[in-house]
PDB file of C-alpha atoms and ligand atoms in Angstrom:
ATOM      1  CA  MET K   1      21.457   8.081 -18.900  1.00  0.00           C
ATOM      2  CA  ILE K   2      20.018   8.736 -15.970  1.00  0.00           C
ATOM      3  CA  GLY K   3      21.488  10.554 -12.943  1.00  0.00           C
ATOM      4  CA  GLN K   4      24.175   9.241 -10.599  1.00  0.00           C
ATOM      5  CA  ARG K   5      21.356   9.033  -7.498  1.00  0.00           C
ATOM      6  CA  SER K   6      18.843   6.029  -9.485  1.00  0.00           C
ATOM      7  CA  GLU K   7      19.593   3.210  -7.612  1.00  0.00           C
ATOM      8  CA  THR K   8      19.235  -0.275  -9.127  1.00  0.00           C
ATOM      9  CA  SER K   9      20.119  -3.453  -7.819  1.00  0.00           C
ATOM     10  CA  THR K  10      19.557  -7.459  -9.269  1.00  0.00           C
ATOM     11  CA  VAL K  11      18.617 -10.395  -6.950  1.00  0.00           C
ATOM     12  CA  SER K  12      19.514 -13.822  -8.471  1.00  0.00           C
ATOM     13  CA  GLY K  13      17.213 -12.314 -12.054  1.00  0.00           C
ATOM     14  CA  ALA K  14      14.725  -9.931 -10.681  1.00  0.00           C
ATOM     15  CA  HIS K  15      15.928  -6.638 -10.890  1.00  0.00           C
ATOM     16  CA  PHE K  16      14.942  -3.515  -9.046  1.00  0.00           C
ATOM     17  CA  ALA K  17      15.693   0.637 -10.427  1.00  0.00           C
ATOM     18  CA  PHE K  18      14.980   3.854  -8.823  1.00  0.00           C
ATOM     19  CA  THR K  19      14.556   7.203 -11.325  1.00  0.00           C
ATOM     20  CA  ASP K  20      16.444  10.215  -9.827  1.00  0.00           C
ATOM     21  CA  ARG K  21      15.733  13.688 -12.005  1.00  0.00           C
ATOM     22  CA  TRP K  22      18.579  14.002 -14.081  1.00  0.00           C
ATOM     23  CA  GLY K  23      19.057  12.895 -17.525  1.00  0.00           C
ATOM     24  CA  GLY K  24      16.602  13.976 -19.625  1.00  0.00           C
ATOM     25  CA  VAL K  25      14.755  16.601 -21.750  1.00  0.00           C
ATOM     26  CA  SER K  26      12.098  18.143 -20.143  1.00  0.00           C
ATOM     27  CA  ALA K  27      12.324  22.250 -18.811  1.00  0.00           C
ATOM     28  CA  VAL K  28      11.925  23.907 -16.058  1.00  0.00           C
ATOM     29  CA  PRO K  29       9.860  23.197 -13.752  1.00  0.00           C
ATOM     30  CA  TYR K  30      10.299  19.817 -14.521  1.00  0.00           C
ATOM     31  CA  GLU K  31      13.372  19.327 -15.157  1.00  0.00           C
ATOM     32  CA  GLU K  32      14.535  16.994 -16.066  1.00  0.00           C
ATOM     33  CA  LEU K  33      13.523  13.399 -16.549  1.00  0.00           C
ATOM     34  CA  ASN K  34      10.354  13.684 -16.044  1.00  0.00           C
ATOM     35  CA  LEU K  35       8.382  10.640 -16.337  1.00  0.00           C
ATOM     36  CA  GLY K  36       4.862  11.482 -15.133  1.00  0.00           C
ATOM     37  CA  GLY K  37       2.167  12.234 -17.842  1.00  0.00           C
ATOM     38  CA  ALA K  38      -0.862  13.975 -15.660  1.00  0.00           C
ATOM     39  CA  VAL K  39       1.214  16.775 -14.718  1.00  0.00           C
ATOM     40  CA  GLY K  40       1.156  19.437 -17.392  1.00  0.00           C
ATOM     41  CA  ASP K  41       4.745  18.662 -18.808  1.00  0.00           C
ATOM     42  CA  ASP K  42       4.939  18.651 -22.753  1.00  0.00           C
ATOM     43  CA  PRO K  43       4.431  15.186 -24.118  1.00  0.00           C
ATOM     44  CA  ASP K  44       6.444  14.369 -26.268  1.00  0.00           C
ATOM     45  CA  ALA K  45       9.063  15.314 -23.532  1.00  0.00           C
ATOM     46  CA  VAL K  46       7.644  12.889 -21.440  1.00  0.00           C
ATOM     47  CA  ARG K  47       7.808  10.649 -24.328  1.00  0.00           C
ATOM     48  CA  THR K  48      11.211  10.883 -24.494  1.00  0.00           C
ATOM     49  CA  ASN K  49      12.601  10.551 -21.012  1.00  0.00           C
ATOM     50  CA  ARG K  50      10.355   7.559 -20.456  1.00  0.00           C
ATOM     51  CA  GLU K  51      12.353   6.388 -23.972  1.00  0.00           C
ATOM     52  CA  LEU K  52      15.478   7.417 -22.121  1.00  0.00           C
ATOM     53  CA  ALA K  53      14.875   5.728 -18.576  1.00  0.00           C
ATOM     54  CA  ALA K  54      14.145   2.743 -20.524  1.00  0.00           C
ATOM     55  CA  LYS K  55      17.654   2.136 -22.793  1.00  0.00           C
ATOM     56  CA  ALA K  56      18.906   3.591 -19.751  1.00  0.00           C
ATOM     57  CA  LEU K  57      17.701   0.587 -17.700  1.00  0.00           C
ATOM     58  CA  GLY K  58      18.027  -2.246 -20.586  1.00  0.00           C
ATOM     59  CA  LEU K  59      14.310  -2.279 -20.633  1.00  0.00           C
ATOM     60  CA  ASP K  60      12.524  -1.799 -24.125  1.00  0.00           C
ATOM     61  CA  PRO K  61      10.366   1.018 -24.150  1.00  0.00           C
ATOM     62  CA  ALA K  62       7.301  -0.454 -25.245  1.00  0.00           C
ATOM     63  CA  GLN K  63       7.375  -3.140 -22.772  1.00  0.00           C
ATOM     64  CA  VAL K  64       6.736  -0.630 -19.520  1.00  0.00           C
ATOM     65  CA  VAL K  65       3.159  -0.829 -17.812  1.00  0.00           C
ATOM     66  CA  TRP K  66       2.147   2.346 -16.541  1.00  0.00           C
ATOM     67  CA  MET K  67      -0.948   2.494 -14.230  1.00  0.00           C
ATOM     68  CA  ASN K  68      -3.030   5.140 -13.246  1.00  0.00           C
ATOM     69  CA  GLN K  69      -2.310   5.639  -9.938  1.00  0.00           C
ATOM     70  CA  VAL K  70      -5.527   6.739  -8.015  1.00  0.00           C
ATOM     71  CA  HIS K  71      -4.594   6.550  -3.846  1.00  0.00           C
ATOM     72  CA  GLY K  72      -6.341   3.291  -3.702  1.00  0.00           C
ATOM     73  CA  PRO K  73      -6.072  -0.728  -2.853  1.00  0.00           C
ATOM     74  CA  ASP K  74      -6.671  -1.745  -5.732  1.00  0.00           C
ATOM     75  CA  VAL K  75      -4.665  -4.740  -8.003  1.00  0.00           C
ATOM     76  CA  ALA K  76      -4.518  -5.133 -11.310  1.00  0.00           C
ATOM     77  CA  VAL K  77      -2.972  -8.413 -13.029  1.00  0.00           C
ATOM     78  CA  VAL K  78      -1.137  -7.527 -16.416  1.00  0.00           C
ATOM     79  CA  ASP K  79       0.480  -9.858 -18.881  1.00  0.00           C
ATOM     80  CA  GLY K  80       1.236  -7.124 -21.415  1.00  0.00           C
ATOM     81  CA  PRO K  81       1.371  -3.735 -22.045  1.00  0.00           C
ATOM     82  CA  TRP K  82      -2.463  -2.346 -21.757  1.00  0.00           C
ATOM     83  CA  GLY K  83      -2.024  -1.274 -26.218  1.00  0.00           C
ATOM     84  CA  SER K  84      -5.111   0.292 -27.316  1.00  0.00           C
ATOM     85  CA  SER K  85      -7.277  -0.974 -23.811  1.00  0.00           C
ATOM     86  CA  GLU K  86      -7.811   2.004 -21.007  1.00  0.00           C
ATOM     87  CA  ILE K  87      -5.304   2.184 -18.549  1.00  0.00           C
ATOM     88  CA  PRO K  88      -6.493   1.061 -15.458  1.00  0.00           C
ATOM     89  CA  SER K  89      -7.072   2.964 -12.341  1.00  0.00           C
ATOM     90  CA  VAL K  90      -4.942   0.730 -10.066  1.00  0.00           C
ATOM     91  CA  ASP K  91      -2.208   1.445  -7.228  1.00  0.00           C
ATOM     92  CA  ALA K  92      -0.553  -1.907  -8.162  1.00  0.00           C
ATOM     93  CA  ILE K  93       0.133  -4.755 -10.916  1.00  0.00           C
ATOM     94  CA  VAL K  94       1.276  -7.743 -11.005  1.00  0.00           C
ATOM     95  CA  THR K  95       2.724  -9.704 -13.898  1.00  0.00           C
ATOM     96  CA  VAL K  96       3.938 -13.426 -14.337  1.00  0.00           C
ATOM     97  CA  ARG K  97       5.454 -12.624 -17.440  1.00  0.00           C
ATOM     98  CA  ARG K  98       9.288 -12.570 -17.277  1.00  0.00           C
ATOM     99  CA  GLY K  99      11.127  -8.712 -19.326  1.00  0.00           C
ATOM    100  CA  LEU K 100       7.958  -7.332 -18.665  1.00  0.00           C
ATOM    101  CA  ALA K 101       7.984  -4.381 -16.347  1.00  0.00           C
ATOM    102  CA  LEU K 102       6.266  -2.781 -14.249  1.00  0.00           C
ATOM    103  CA  ALA K 103       6.663   0.913 -13.306  1.00  0.00           C
ATOM    104  CA  VAL K 104       4.996   3.482 -10.076  1.00  0.00           C
ATOM    105  CA  LEU K 105       5.452   7.135 -10.380  1.00  0.00           C
ATOM    106  CA  THR K 106       6.216   8.566  -7.565  1.00  0.00           C
ATOM    107  CA  ALA K 107       7.847  12.098  -6.301  1.00  0.00           C
ATOM    108  CA  ASP K 108       6.872  11.919  -2.029  1.00  0.00           C
ATOM    109  CA  CYS K 109       5.415   8.994  -1.503  1.00  0.00           C
ATOM    110  CA  THR K 110       6.819   5.229  -1.086  1.00  0.00           C
ATOM    111  CA  PRO K 111       7.188   3.423  -4.463  1.00  0.00           C
ATOM    112  CA  VAL K 112       6.852   0.382  -3.407  1.00  0.00           C
ATOM    113  CA  LEU K 113       8.778  -2.436  -5.550  1.00  0.00           C
ATOM    114  CA  LEU K 114       8.466  -6.598  -4.990  1.00  0.00           C
ATOM    115  CA  ALA K 115       9.720  -9.621  -6.962  1.00  0.00           C
ATOM    116  CA  ASP K 116       9.560 -13.070  -6.237  1.00  0.00           C
ATOM    117  CA  PRO K 117      12.268 -15.007  -8.290  1.00  0.00           C
ATOM    118  CA  VAL K 118      11.552 -18.005  -7.760  1.00  0.00           C
ATOM    119  CA  ALA K 119       7.769 -18.127  -8.515  1.00  0.00           C
ATOM    120  CA  GLY K 120       8.889 -15.340 -11.318  1.00  0.00           C
ATOM    121  CA  VAL K 121       5.901 -12.796  -9.774  1.00  0.00           C
ATOM    122  CA  ALA K 122       7.294  -9.915  -9.873  1.00  0.00           C
ATOM    123  CA  ALA K 123       4.824  -6.014  -8.503  1.00  0.00           C
ATOM    124  CA  ALA K 124       4.920  -2.518  -8.733  1.00  0.00           C
ATOM    125  CA  ALA K 125       2.911  -0.538  -5.732  1.00  0.00           C
ATOM    126  CA  HIS K 126       2.384   3.451  -5.389  1.00  0.00           C
ATOM    127  CA  ALA K 127       2.024   3.656  -1.219  1.00  0.00           C
ATOM    128  CA  GLY K 128       1.647   6.838  -0.604  1.00  0.00           C
ATOM    129  CA  ARG K 129      -0.832   7.946   2.974  1.00  0.00           C
ATOM    130  CA  PRO K 130      -3.392   6.956   1.606  1.00  0.00           C
ATOM    131  CA  GLY K 131      -2.901   3.787  -0.435  1.00  0.00           C
ATOM    132  CA  MET K 132      -0.633   2.783   3.152  1.00  0.00           C
ATOM    133  CA  ILE K 133      -3.567   2.937   4.877  1.00  0.00           C
ATOM    134  CA  ALA K 134      -6.100   1.586   2.651  1.00  0.00           C
ATOM    135  CA  GLY K 135      -3.343  -2.074   2.337  1.00  0.00           C
ATOM    136  CA  VAL K 136      -2.970  -1.208  -1.348  1.00  0.00           C
ATOM    137  CA  VAL K 137       0.805  -3.444  -0.905  1.00  0.00           C
ATOM    138  CA  PRO K 138      -0.744  -6.243   1.275  1.00  0.00           C
ATOM    139  CA  ALA K 139      -3.336  -6.653  -1.568  1.00  0.00           C
ATOM    140  CA  ALA K 140      -0.138  -6.387  -3.790  1.00  0.00           C
ATOM    141  CA  VAL K 141       1.610  -9.172  -1.960  1.00  0.00           C
ATOM    142  CA  ARG K 142      -1.756 -11.298  -1.667  1.00  0.00           C
ATOM    143  CA  ALA K 143      -2.009 -11.078  -5.473  1.00  0.00           C
ATOM    144  CA  MET K 144       1.555 -12.290  -5.605  1.00  0.00           C
ATOM    145  CA  VAL K 145       0.304 -15.087  -3.896  1.00  0.00           C
ATOM    146  CA  GLU K 146      -2.326 -15.939  -5.471  1.00  0.00           C
ATOM    147  CA  LEU K 147       0.209 -16.305  -8.425  1.00  0.00           C
ATOM    148  CA  GLY K 148       2.181 -19.185  -6.776  1.00  0.00           C
ATOM    149  CA  ALA K 149       4.804 -16.551  -5.104  1.00  0.00           C
ATOM    150  CA  GLU K 150       6.175 -17.242  -1.425  1.00  0.00           C
ATOM    151  CA  PRO K 151       6.326 -14.300   1.417  1.00  0.00           C
ATOM    152  CA  GLY K 152      10.055 -15.825   2.679  1.00  0.00           C
ATOM    153  CA  ARG K 153      11.385 -15.017  -1.157  1.00  0.00           C
ATOM    154  CA  ILE K 154       9.996 -12.244  -2.327  1.00  0.00           C
ATOM    155  CA  VAL K 155      12.290  -9.301  -1.861  1.00  0.00           C
ATOM    156  CA  ALA K 156      11.484  -6.108  -1.765  1.00  0.00           C
ATOM    157  CA  ARG K 157      12.730  -2.522  -1.943  1.00  0.00           C
ATOM    158  CA  THR K 158      11.666   0.909  -1.467  1.00  0.00           C
ATOM    159  CA  GLY K 159      12.104   4.225  -3.205  1.00  0.00           C
ATOM    160  CA  PRO K 160      12.825   7.372  -2.968  1.00  0.00           C
ATOM    161  CA  ALA K 161      10.094   9.022  -0.790  1.00  0.00           C
ATOM    162  CA  VAL K 162       9.122  11.913   2.385  1.00  0.00           C
ATOM    163  CA  CYS K 163      10.769  10.593   5.843  1.00  0.00           C
ATOM    164  CA  GLY K 164       8.942  10.926   8.667  1.00  0.00           C
ATOM    165  CA  ARG K 165      11.545  13.965   9.756  1.00  0.00           C
ATOM    166  CA  CYS K 166       9.663  15.924   7.030  1.00  0.00           C
ATOM    167  CA  TYR K 167       6.328  14.727   6.585  1.00  0.00           C
ATOM    168  CA  GLU K 168       3.863  17.193   8.340  1.00  0.00           C
ATOM    169  CA  VAL K 169       0.632  16.212   9.106  1.00  0.00           C
ATOM    170  CA  PRO K 170      -2.157  17.767  11.359  1.00  0.00           C
ATOM    171  CA  GLU K 171      -2.256  16.038  15.104  1.00  0.00           C
ATOM    172  CA  GLN K 172      -4.889  14.229  14.418  1.00  0.00           C
ATOM    173  CA  MET K 173      -4.226  13.080  11.222  1.00  0.00           C
ATOM    174  CA  ARG K 174      -1.684  11.638  12.767  1.00  0.00           C
ATOM    175  CA  ALA K 175      -3.598   9.421  15.182  1.00  0.00           C
ATOM    176  CA  ASP K 176      -5.657   8.455  12.439  1.00  0.00           C
ATOM    177  CA  VAL K 177      -2.796   7.252  10.258  1.00  0.00           C
ATOM    178  CA  ALA K 178      -0.975   5.625  13.338  1.00  0.00           C
ATOM    179  CA  ALA K 179      -4.945   3.978  14.440  1.00  0.00           C
ATOM    180  CA  VAL K 180      -3.764   1.564  11.445  1.00  0.00           C
ATOM    181  CA  GLU K 181      -0.021   1.636  11.003  1.00  0.00           C
ATOM    182  CA  PRO K 182       1.389   2.046  14.627  1.00  0.00           C
ATOM    183  CA  ALA K 183       5.039   2.439  12.689  1.00  0.00           C
ATOM    184  CA  ALA K 184       3.853   5.076  10.719  1.00  0.00           C
ATOM    185  CA  HIS K 185       3.712   7.217  13.826  1.00  0.00           C
ATOM    186  CA  ALA K 186       6.452   9.690  13.573  1.00  0.00           C
ATOM    187  CA  GLU K 187       7.438  13.530  14.390  1.00  0.00           C
ATOM    188  CA  THR K 188       9.243  16.016  12.177  1.00  0.00           C
ATOM    189  CA  SER K 189      12.977  17.257  12.927  1.00  0.00           C
ATOM    190  CA  TRP K 190      11.418  20.016  14.376  1.00  0.00           C
ATOM    191  CA  GLY K 191       9.039  18.833  16.741  1.00  0.00           C
ATOM    192  CA  THR K 192       5.330  18.564  15.096  1.00  0.00           C
ATOM    193  CA  PRO K 193       3.550  15.728  14.043  1.00  0.00           C
ATOM    194  CA  ALA K 194       4.125  13.504  11.189  1.00  0.00           C
ATOM    195  CA  VAL K 195       3.926  10.169   8.800  1.00  0.00           C
ATOM    196  CA  ASP K 196       6.252   8.270   8.275  1.00  0.00           C
ATOM    197  CA  VAL K 197       4.349   5.983   5.378  1.00  0.00           C
ATOM    198  CA  THR K 198       7.974   4.229   4.341  1.00  0.00           C
ATOM    199  CA  ALA K 199       8.064   2.723   7.861  1.00  0.00           C
ATOM    200  CA  GLY K 200       4.303   1.768   7.518  1.00  0.00           C
ATOM    201  CA  VAL K 201       5.052  -0.422   4.879  1.00  0.00           C
ATOM    202  CA  HIS K 202       7.755  -2.066   6.316  1.00  0.00           C
ATOM    203  CA  ALA K 203       5.892  -2.963   8.717  1.00  0.00           C
ATOM    204  CA  GLN K 204       3.118  -4.266   6.508  1.00  0.00           C
ATOM    205  CA  LEU K 205       5.328  -6.027   4.842  1.00  0.00           C
ATOM    206  CA  GLU K 206       7.271  -7.824   8.152  1.00  0.00           C
ATOM    207  CA  ARG K 207       3.696  -9.004   9.080  1.00  0.00           C
ATOM    208  CA  LEU K 208       3.409 -10.859   6.086  1.00  0.00           C
ATOM    209  CA  GLY K 209       6.428 -12.362   6.277  1.00  0.00           C
ATOM    210  CA  VAL K 210       8.439 -10.703   3.652  1.00  0.00           C
ATOM    211  CA  ARG K 211      12.302 -10.168   5.391  1.00  0.00           C
ATOM    212  CA  ASP K 212      14.767  -8.892   2.682  1.00  0.00           C
ATOM    213  CA  ARG K 213      13.673  -5.452   2.696  1.00  0.00           C
ATOM    214  CA  GLU K 214      15.676  -2.926   1.863  1.00  0.00           C
ATOM    215  CA  GLN K 215      14.984   1.345   1.770  1.00  0.00           C
ATOM    216  CA  SER K 216      15.805   3.870   0.005  1.00  0.00           C
ATOM    217  CA  PRO K 217      18.337   6.703   1.897  1.00  0.00           C
ATOM    218  CA  VAL K 218      16.580   9.018  -0.112  1.00  0.00           C
ATOM    219  CA  CYS K 219      13.954  11.564   1.433  1.00  0.00           C
ATOM    220  CA  THR K 220      12.492  13.586  -2.068  1.00  0.00           C
ATOM    221  CA  LEU K 221      11.792  16.435   0.052  1.00  0.00           C
ATOM    222  CA  GLU K 222      15.198  17.183   1.586  1.00  0.00           C
ATOM    223  CA  SER K 223      17.494  16.088  -2.168  1.00  0.00           C
ATOM    224  CA  GLY K 224      17.784  18.140  -4.859  1.00  0.00           C
ATOM    225  CA  ASP K 225      17.889  15.285  -6.602  1.00  0.00           C
ATOM    226  CA  HIS K 226      14.485  14.140  -7.112  1.00  0.00           C
ATOM    227  CA  PHE K 227      11.306  15.789  -7.389  1.00  0.00           C
ATOM    228  CA  SER K 228       8.800  16.480  -4.490  1.00  0.00           C
ATOM    229  CA  TYR K 229       5.107  17.277  -4.648  1.00  0.00           C
ATOM    230  CA  ARG K 230       5.338  18.816  -1.304  1.00  0.00           C
ATOM    231  CA  ARG K 231       8.692  21.111  -1.503  1.00  0.00           C
ATOM    232  CA  ASP K 232       7.651  21.887  -4.810  1.00  0.00           C
ATOM    233  CA  ARG K 233       3.864  21.585  -5.655  1.00  0.00           C
ATOM    234  CA  THR K 234       4.512  21.766  -9.828  1.00  0.00           C
ATOM    235  CA  THR K 235       6.893  19.354 -10.324  1.00  0.00           C
ATOM    236  CA  GLY K 236       8.067  15.908 -12.004  1.00  0.00           C
ATOM    237  CA  ARG K 237       7.423  12.411 -11.436  1.00  0.00           C
ATOM    238  CA  LEU K 238      10.431  10.016 -10.472  1.00  0.00           C
ATOM    239  CA  ALA K 239       9.524   5.951 -11.236  1.00  0.00           C
ATOM    240  CA  GLY K 240      10.112   2.645 -10.252  1.00  0.00           C
ATOM    241  CA  TYR K 241      11.243  -0.161 -12.126  1.00  0.00           C
ATOM    242  CA  VAL K 242      10.700  -4.314 -11.552  1.00  0.00           C
ATOM    243  CA  TRP K 243      11.325  -6.973 -14.157  1.00  0.00           C
ATOM    244  CA  LEU K 244      12.337 -10.573 -13.738  1.00  0.00           C
ATOM    245  CA  ASP K 245      15.057 -11.590 -16.132  1.00  0.00           C
TER     246      ASP K 245
HETATM  247 ZN1  LIG Z   1      13.251  14.010   4.867  1.00  0.00          ZN
END
């Protein structure tokens, strides 16, 4: 019971899923399927939503690993739920445990799901503008390679995110971003400086040799079926999930 604009795909036993905002129990302004626990929503509603989303995907809610995302470049290797230990402040998690789902929360930032089905290594990363610039996605790929993955076998999926035609930034910020990642240089549909974070992520993956890549067609800011922080400020969070059979 997740919305009709959710996106799911499977490649050689690697599963990728991105939610939309429908099918949950949260009240305005988090309606309906808010999966973020730190945005002001009722914690009971978030817990119910996480259970609903997991069941819709055929997952055990207790076998979904979430991050404490801080827009940084750090990666954690995980082999099970955090349990009673403190959830680490990282923006990417990697696992070799089949059946364990890795989840990333977003509302405009780019959710990045990676899997090498042959090696049995999966990763989820949160790439907003700061994280993309800091290199969180290349860091996740490097962590996967250390665990046996090969870039040429990695399947990459990026989910709904604010697009380069909508993500307006000051001229200097665009210049600073483009100095690090030229592919992220963009212009809004109204002709002002912009950043395309997803384009930057795909350029980073291309340079690392990750060729099997797909990008969600959805712009969160333009879609009424998705949460957008830049549009609504107080709003929910979408989730991306990756796991291996
Ligand atoms: Zn857009």
